[in-house]
CSV table of C-alpha atoms and ligand atoms in Angstrom, one decimal:
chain,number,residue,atom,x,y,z
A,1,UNK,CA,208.8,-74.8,113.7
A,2,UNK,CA,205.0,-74.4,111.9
A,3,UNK,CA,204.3,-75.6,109.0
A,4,UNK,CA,204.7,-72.8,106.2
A,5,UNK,CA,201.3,-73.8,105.0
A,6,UNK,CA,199.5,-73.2,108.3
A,7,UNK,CA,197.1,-70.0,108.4
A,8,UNK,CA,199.2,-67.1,110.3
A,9,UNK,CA,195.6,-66.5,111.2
A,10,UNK,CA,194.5,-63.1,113.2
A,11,UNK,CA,192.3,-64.3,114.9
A,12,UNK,CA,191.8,-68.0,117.0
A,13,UNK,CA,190.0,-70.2,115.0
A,14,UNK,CA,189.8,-74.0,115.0
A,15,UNK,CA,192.8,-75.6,114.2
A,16,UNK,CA,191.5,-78.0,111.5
A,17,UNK,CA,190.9,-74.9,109.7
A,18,UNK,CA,194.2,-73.7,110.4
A,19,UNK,CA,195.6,-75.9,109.6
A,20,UNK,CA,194.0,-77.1,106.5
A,21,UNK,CA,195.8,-76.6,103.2
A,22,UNK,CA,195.3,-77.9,99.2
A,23,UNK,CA,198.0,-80.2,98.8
A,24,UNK,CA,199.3,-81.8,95.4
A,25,UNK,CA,201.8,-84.0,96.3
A,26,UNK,CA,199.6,-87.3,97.4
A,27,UNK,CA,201.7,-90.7,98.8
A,28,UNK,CA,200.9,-92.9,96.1
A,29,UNK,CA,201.6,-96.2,97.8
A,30,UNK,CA,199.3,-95.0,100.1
A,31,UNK,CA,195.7,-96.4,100.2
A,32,UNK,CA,192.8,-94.9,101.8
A,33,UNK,CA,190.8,-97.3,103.2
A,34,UNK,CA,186.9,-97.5,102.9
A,35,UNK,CA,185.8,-97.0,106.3
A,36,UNK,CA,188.0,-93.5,106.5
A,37,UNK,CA,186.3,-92.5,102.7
A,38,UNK,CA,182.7,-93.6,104.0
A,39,UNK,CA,183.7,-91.0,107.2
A,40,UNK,CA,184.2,-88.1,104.3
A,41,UNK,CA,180.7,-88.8,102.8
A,42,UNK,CA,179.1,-89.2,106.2
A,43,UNK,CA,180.8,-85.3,106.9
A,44,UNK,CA,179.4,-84.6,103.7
A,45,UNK,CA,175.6,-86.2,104.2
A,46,UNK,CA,175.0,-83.4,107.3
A,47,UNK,CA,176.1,-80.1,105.9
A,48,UNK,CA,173.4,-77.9,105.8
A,49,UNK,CA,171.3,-76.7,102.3
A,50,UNK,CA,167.9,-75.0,101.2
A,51,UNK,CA,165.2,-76.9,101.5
A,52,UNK,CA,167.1,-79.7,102.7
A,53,UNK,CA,167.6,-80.6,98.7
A,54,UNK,CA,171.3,-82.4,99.3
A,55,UNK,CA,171.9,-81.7,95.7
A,56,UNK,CA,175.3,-83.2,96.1
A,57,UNK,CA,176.3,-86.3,94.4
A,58,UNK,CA,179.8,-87.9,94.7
A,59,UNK,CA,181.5,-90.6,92.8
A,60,UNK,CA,184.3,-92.4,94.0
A,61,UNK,CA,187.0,-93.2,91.8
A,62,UNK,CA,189.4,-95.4,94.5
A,63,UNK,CA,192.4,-96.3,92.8
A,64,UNK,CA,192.3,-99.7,95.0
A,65,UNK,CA,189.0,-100.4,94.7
A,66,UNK,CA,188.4,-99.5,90.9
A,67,UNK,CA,191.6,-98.7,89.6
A,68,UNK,CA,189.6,-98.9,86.1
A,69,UNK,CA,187.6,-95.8,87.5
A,70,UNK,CA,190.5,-94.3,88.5
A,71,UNK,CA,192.3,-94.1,85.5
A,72,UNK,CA,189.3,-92.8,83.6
A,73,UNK,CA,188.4,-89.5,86.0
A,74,UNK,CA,192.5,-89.0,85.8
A,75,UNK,CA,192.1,-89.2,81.3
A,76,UNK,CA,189.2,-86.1,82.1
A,77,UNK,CA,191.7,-84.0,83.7
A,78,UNK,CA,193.1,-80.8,82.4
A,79,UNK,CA,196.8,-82.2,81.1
A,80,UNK,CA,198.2,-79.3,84.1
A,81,UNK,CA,196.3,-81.0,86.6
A,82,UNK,CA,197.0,-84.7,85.7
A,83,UNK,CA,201.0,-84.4,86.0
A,84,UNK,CA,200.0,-84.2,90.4
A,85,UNK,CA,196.6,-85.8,90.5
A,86,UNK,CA,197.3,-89.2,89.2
A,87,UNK,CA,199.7,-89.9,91.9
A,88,UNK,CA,196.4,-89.2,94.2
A,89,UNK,CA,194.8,-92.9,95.7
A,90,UNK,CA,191.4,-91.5,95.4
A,91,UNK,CA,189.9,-89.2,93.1
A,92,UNK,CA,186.0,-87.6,93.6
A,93,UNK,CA,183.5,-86.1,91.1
A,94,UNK,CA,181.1,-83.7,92.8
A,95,UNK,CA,177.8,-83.2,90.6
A,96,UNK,CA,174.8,-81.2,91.5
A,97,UNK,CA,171.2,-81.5,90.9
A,98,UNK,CA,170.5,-78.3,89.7
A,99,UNK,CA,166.7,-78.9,89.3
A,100,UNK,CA,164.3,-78.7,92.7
A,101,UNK,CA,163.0,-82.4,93.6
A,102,UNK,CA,159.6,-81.9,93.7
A,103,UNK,CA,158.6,-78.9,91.4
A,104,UNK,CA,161.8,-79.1,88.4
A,105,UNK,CA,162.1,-75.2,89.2
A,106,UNK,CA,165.9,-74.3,89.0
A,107,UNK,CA,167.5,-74.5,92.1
A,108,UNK,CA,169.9,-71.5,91.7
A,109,UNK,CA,171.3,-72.7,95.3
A,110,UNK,CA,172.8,-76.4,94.3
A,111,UNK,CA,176.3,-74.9,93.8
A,112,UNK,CA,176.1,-73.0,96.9
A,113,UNK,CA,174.7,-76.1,99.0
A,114,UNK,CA,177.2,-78.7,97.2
A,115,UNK,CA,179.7,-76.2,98.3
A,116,UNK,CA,179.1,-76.5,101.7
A,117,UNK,CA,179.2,-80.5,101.5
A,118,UNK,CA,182.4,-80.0,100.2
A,119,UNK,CA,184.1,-78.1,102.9
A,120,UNK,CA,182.6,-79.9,105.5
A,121,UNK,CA,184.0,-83.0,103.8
A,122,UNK,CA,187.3,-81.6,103.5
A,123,UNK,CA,187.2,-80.8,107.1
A,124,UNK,CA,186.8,-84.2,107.9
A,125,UNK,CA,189.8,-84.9,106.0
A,126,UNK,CA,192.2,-82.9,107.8
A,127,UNK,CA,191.3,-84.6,111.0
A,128,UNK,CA,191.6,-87.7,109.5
A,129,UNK,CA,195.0,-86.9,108.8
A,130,UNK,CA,194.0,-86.7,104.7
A,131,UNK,CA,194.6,-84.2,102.4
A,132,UNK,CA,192.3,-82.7,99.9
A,133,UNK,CA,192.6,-80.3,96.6
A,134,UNK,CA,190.0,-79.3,94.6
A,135,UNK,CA,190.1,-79.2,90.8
A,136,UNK,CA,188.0,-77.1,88.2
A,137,UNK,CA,190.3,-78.4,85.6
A,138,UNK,CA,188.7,-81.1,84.1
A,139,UNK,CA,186.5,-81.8,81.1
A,140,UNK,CA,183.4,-81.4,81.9
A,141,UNK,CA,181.7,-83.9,78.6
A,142,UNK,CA,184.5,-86.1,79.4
A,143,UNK,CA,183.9,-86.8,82.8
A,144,UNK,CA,180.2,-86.8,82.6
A,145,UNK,CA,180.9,-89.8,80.3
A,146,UNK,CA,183.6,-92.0,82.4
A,147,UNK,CA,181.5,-91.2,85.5
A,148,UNK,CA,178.3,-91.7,83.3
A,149,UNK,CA,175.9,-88.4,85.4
A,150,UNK,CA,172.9,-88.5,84.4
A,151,UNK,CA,171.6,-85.5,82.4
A,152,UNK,CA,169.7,-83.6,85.5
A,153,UNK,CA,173.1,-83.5,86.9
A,154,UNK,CA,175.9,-81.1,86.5
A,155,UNK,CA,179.7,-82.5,87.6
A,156,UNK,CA,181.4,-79.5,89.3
A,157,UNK,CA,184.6,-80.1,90.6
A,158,UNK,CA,187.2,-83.2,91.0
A,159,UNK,CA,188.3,-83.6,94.0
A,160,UNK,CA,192.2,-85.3,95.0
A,161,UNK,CA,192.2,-87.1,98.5
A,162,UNK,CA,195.0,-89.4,100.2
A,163,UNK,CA,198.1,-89.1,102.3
A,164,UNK,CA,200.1,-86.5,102.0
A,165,UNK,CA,203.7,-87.3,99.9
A,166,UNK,CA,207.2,-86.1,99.4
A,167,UNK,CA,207.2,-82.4,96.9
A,168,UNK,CA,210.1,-84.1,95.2
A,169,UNK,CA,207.4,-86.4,93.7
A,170,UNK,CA,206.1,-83.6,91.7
A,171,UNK,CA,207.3,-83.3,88.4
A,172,UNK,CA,206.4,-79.5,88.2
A,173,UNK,CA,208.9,-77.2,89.9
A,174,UNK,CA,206.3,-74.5,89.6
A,175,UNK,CA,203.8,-77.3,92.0
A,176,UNK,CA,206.9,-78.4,93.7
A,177,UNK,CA,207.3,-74.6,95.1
A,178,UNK,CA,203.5,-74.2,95.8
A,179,UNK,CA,203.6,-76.8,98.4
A,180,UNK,CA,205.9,-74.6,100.6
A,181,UNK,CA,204.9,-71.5,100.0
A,182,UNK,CA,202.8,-69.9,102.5
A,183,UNK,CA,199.6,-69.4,102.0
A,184,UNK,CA,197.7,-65.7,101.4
A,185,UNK,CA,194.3,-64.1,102.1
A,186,UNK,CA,192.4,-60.7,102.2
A,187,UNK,CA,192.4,-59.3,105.5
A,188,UNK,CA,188.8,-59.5,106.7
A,189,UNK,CA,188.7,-55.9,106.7
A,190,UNK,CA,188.6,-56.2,102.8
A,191,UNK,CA,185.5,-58.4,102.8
A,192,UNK,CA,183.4,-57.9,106.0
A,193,UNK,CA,181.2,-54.5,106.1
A,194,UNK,CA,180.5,-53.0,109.4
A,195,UNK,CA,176.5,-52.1,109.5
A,196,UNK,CA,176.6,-50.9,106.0
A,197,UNK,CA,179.0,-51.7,103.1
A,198,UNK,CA,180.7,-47.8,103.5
A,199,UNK,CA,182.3,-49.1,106.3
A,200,UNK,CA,184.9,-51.5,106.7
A,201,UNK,CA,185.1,-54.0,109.5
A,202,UNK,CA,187.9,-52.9,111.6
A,203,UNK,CA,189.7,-53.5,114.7
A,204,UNK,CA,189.1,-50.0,116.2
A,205,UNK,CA,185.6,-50.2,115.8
A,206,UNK,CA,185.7,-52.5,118.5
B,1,FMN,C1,186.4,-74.8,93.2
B,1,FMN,C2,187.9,-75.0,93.3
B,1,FMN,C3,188.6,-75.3,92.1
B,1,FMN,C4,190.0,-75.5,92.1
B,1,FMN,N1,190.6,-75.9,91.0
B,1,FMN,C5,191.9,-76.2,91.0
B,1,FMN,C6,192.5,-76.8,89.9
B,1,FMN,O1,191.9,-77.1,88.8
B,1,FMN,N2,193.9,-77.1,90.0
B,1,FMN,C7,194.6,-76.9,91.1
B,1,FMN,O2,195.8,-77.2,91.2
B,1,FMN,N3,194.0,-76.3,92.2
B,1,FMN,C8,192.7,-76.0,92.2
B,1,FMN,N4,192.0,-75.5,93.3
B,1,FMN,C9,192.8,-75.2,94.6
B,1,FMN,C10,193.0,-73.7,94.8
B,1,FMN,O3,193.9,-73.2,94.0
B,1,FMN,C11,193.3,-73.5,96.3
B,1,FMN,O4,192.3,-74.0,97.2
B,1,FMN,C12,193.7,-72.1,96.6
B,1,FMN,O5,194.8,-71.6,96.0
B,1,FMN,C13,193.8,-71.8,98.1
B,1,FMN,O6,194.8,-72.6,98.6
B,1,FMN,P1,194.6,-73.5,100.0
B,1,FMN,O7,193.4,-74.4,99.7
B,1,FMN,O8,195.8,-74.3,100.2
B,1,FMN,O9,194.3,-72.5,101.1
B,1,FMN,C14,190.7,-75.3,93.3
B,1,FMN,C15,190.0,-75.0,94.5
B,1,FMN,C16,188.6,-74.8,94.5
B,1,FMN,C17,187.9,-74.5,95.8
């Protein structure tokens, strides 16, 4: 049987991206070593972005390795998001440099770029056999503090990493549902434009 949170894609795509889904039900008594974070960071280290700036910046809060860490990026969590997240082994902050380098001009590409260092990182994941959810739900001041970011740098998102776990674990029946319920997109022909945007993308177009 497939799993109901695999893509009922239309088209054949790669199945790490078929099979990629947010989960929040993380194995607790799981660790994740070192060497298979350092391979997340290394997926991370060759996405692409302008200028080559690699605005990214990523701190680790392991739960093994600085369980002191760890408990402070879980305190700078939306309340919602800490009932699932603090059962995650290792917890990320993703900050940007939103300044270029070598001039201090805005670079109004950093979230864009730190984006893509993101998904390639969470790609990585998936073939590592790790699971990855995003968060915008945190406190921004909060986490700037525990995590201590310099000023030029902006934290963006938290992100939950580690073996999958049991939905019974979650103490949210509303989270407890999400983690079967398949998952749901826009048909492309809703976001891709054909030549112009008056004209859909569509299969008899062909
Ligand atoms: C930038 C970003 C912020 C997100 N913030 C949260 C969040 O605060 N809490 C949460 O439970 N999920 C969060 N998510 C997960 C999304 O809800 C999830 O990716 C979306 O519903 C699509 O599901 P899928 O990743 O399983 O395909 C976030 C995802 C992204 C990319």
């Amino acid at each position: 049987m497939t799993h109901p949170k695999h893509a009922a894609a239309d088209h054949d795509v790669l199945d790490l991206i078929r099979k990629r889904w947010s989960p929040r039900a993380f194995d607790a008594t799981r660790p994740v070593s070192r060497a298979e974070i350092w391979r997340l960071f290394e997926a991370a280290r060759w996405a692409p972005s302008s200028r080559n700036e690699q605005p990214w910046r990523f701190v680790v809060a392991d739960r093994n390795h600085s369980p002191e860490a760890h408990e402070a990026l879980v305190g700078a969590l939306g309340p919602f998001n800490q009932t699932w997240a603090s059962a995650a082994p290792v917890l990320i902050l993703a900050a940007v440099q939103f300044t270029v380098e070598e001039t201090g001009e805005t670079n109004r590409l950093a979230y864009y770029d730190a984006g893509q260092a993101v998904a390639f990182l969470t790609l990585q994941a998936q073939s590592q056999g790790l699971g990855i959810r995003q968060m915008e739900g945190f406190d921004h001041a909060a986490a700037r503090r525990v995590c201590r970011i310099p000023d030029a740098f902006e934290p963006v998102v938290v992100i939950a990493a580690g073996y999958l776990g049991s939905p019974e674990t979650l103490t949210v029946e509303k989270h407890r549902a999400a983690e079967v319920t398949p998952r749901r997109r826009r048909p492309i022909a809703d976001f891709v434009f054909d030549g112009t945007w008056d004209t859909t993308m569509s299969s008899e177009s062909n």
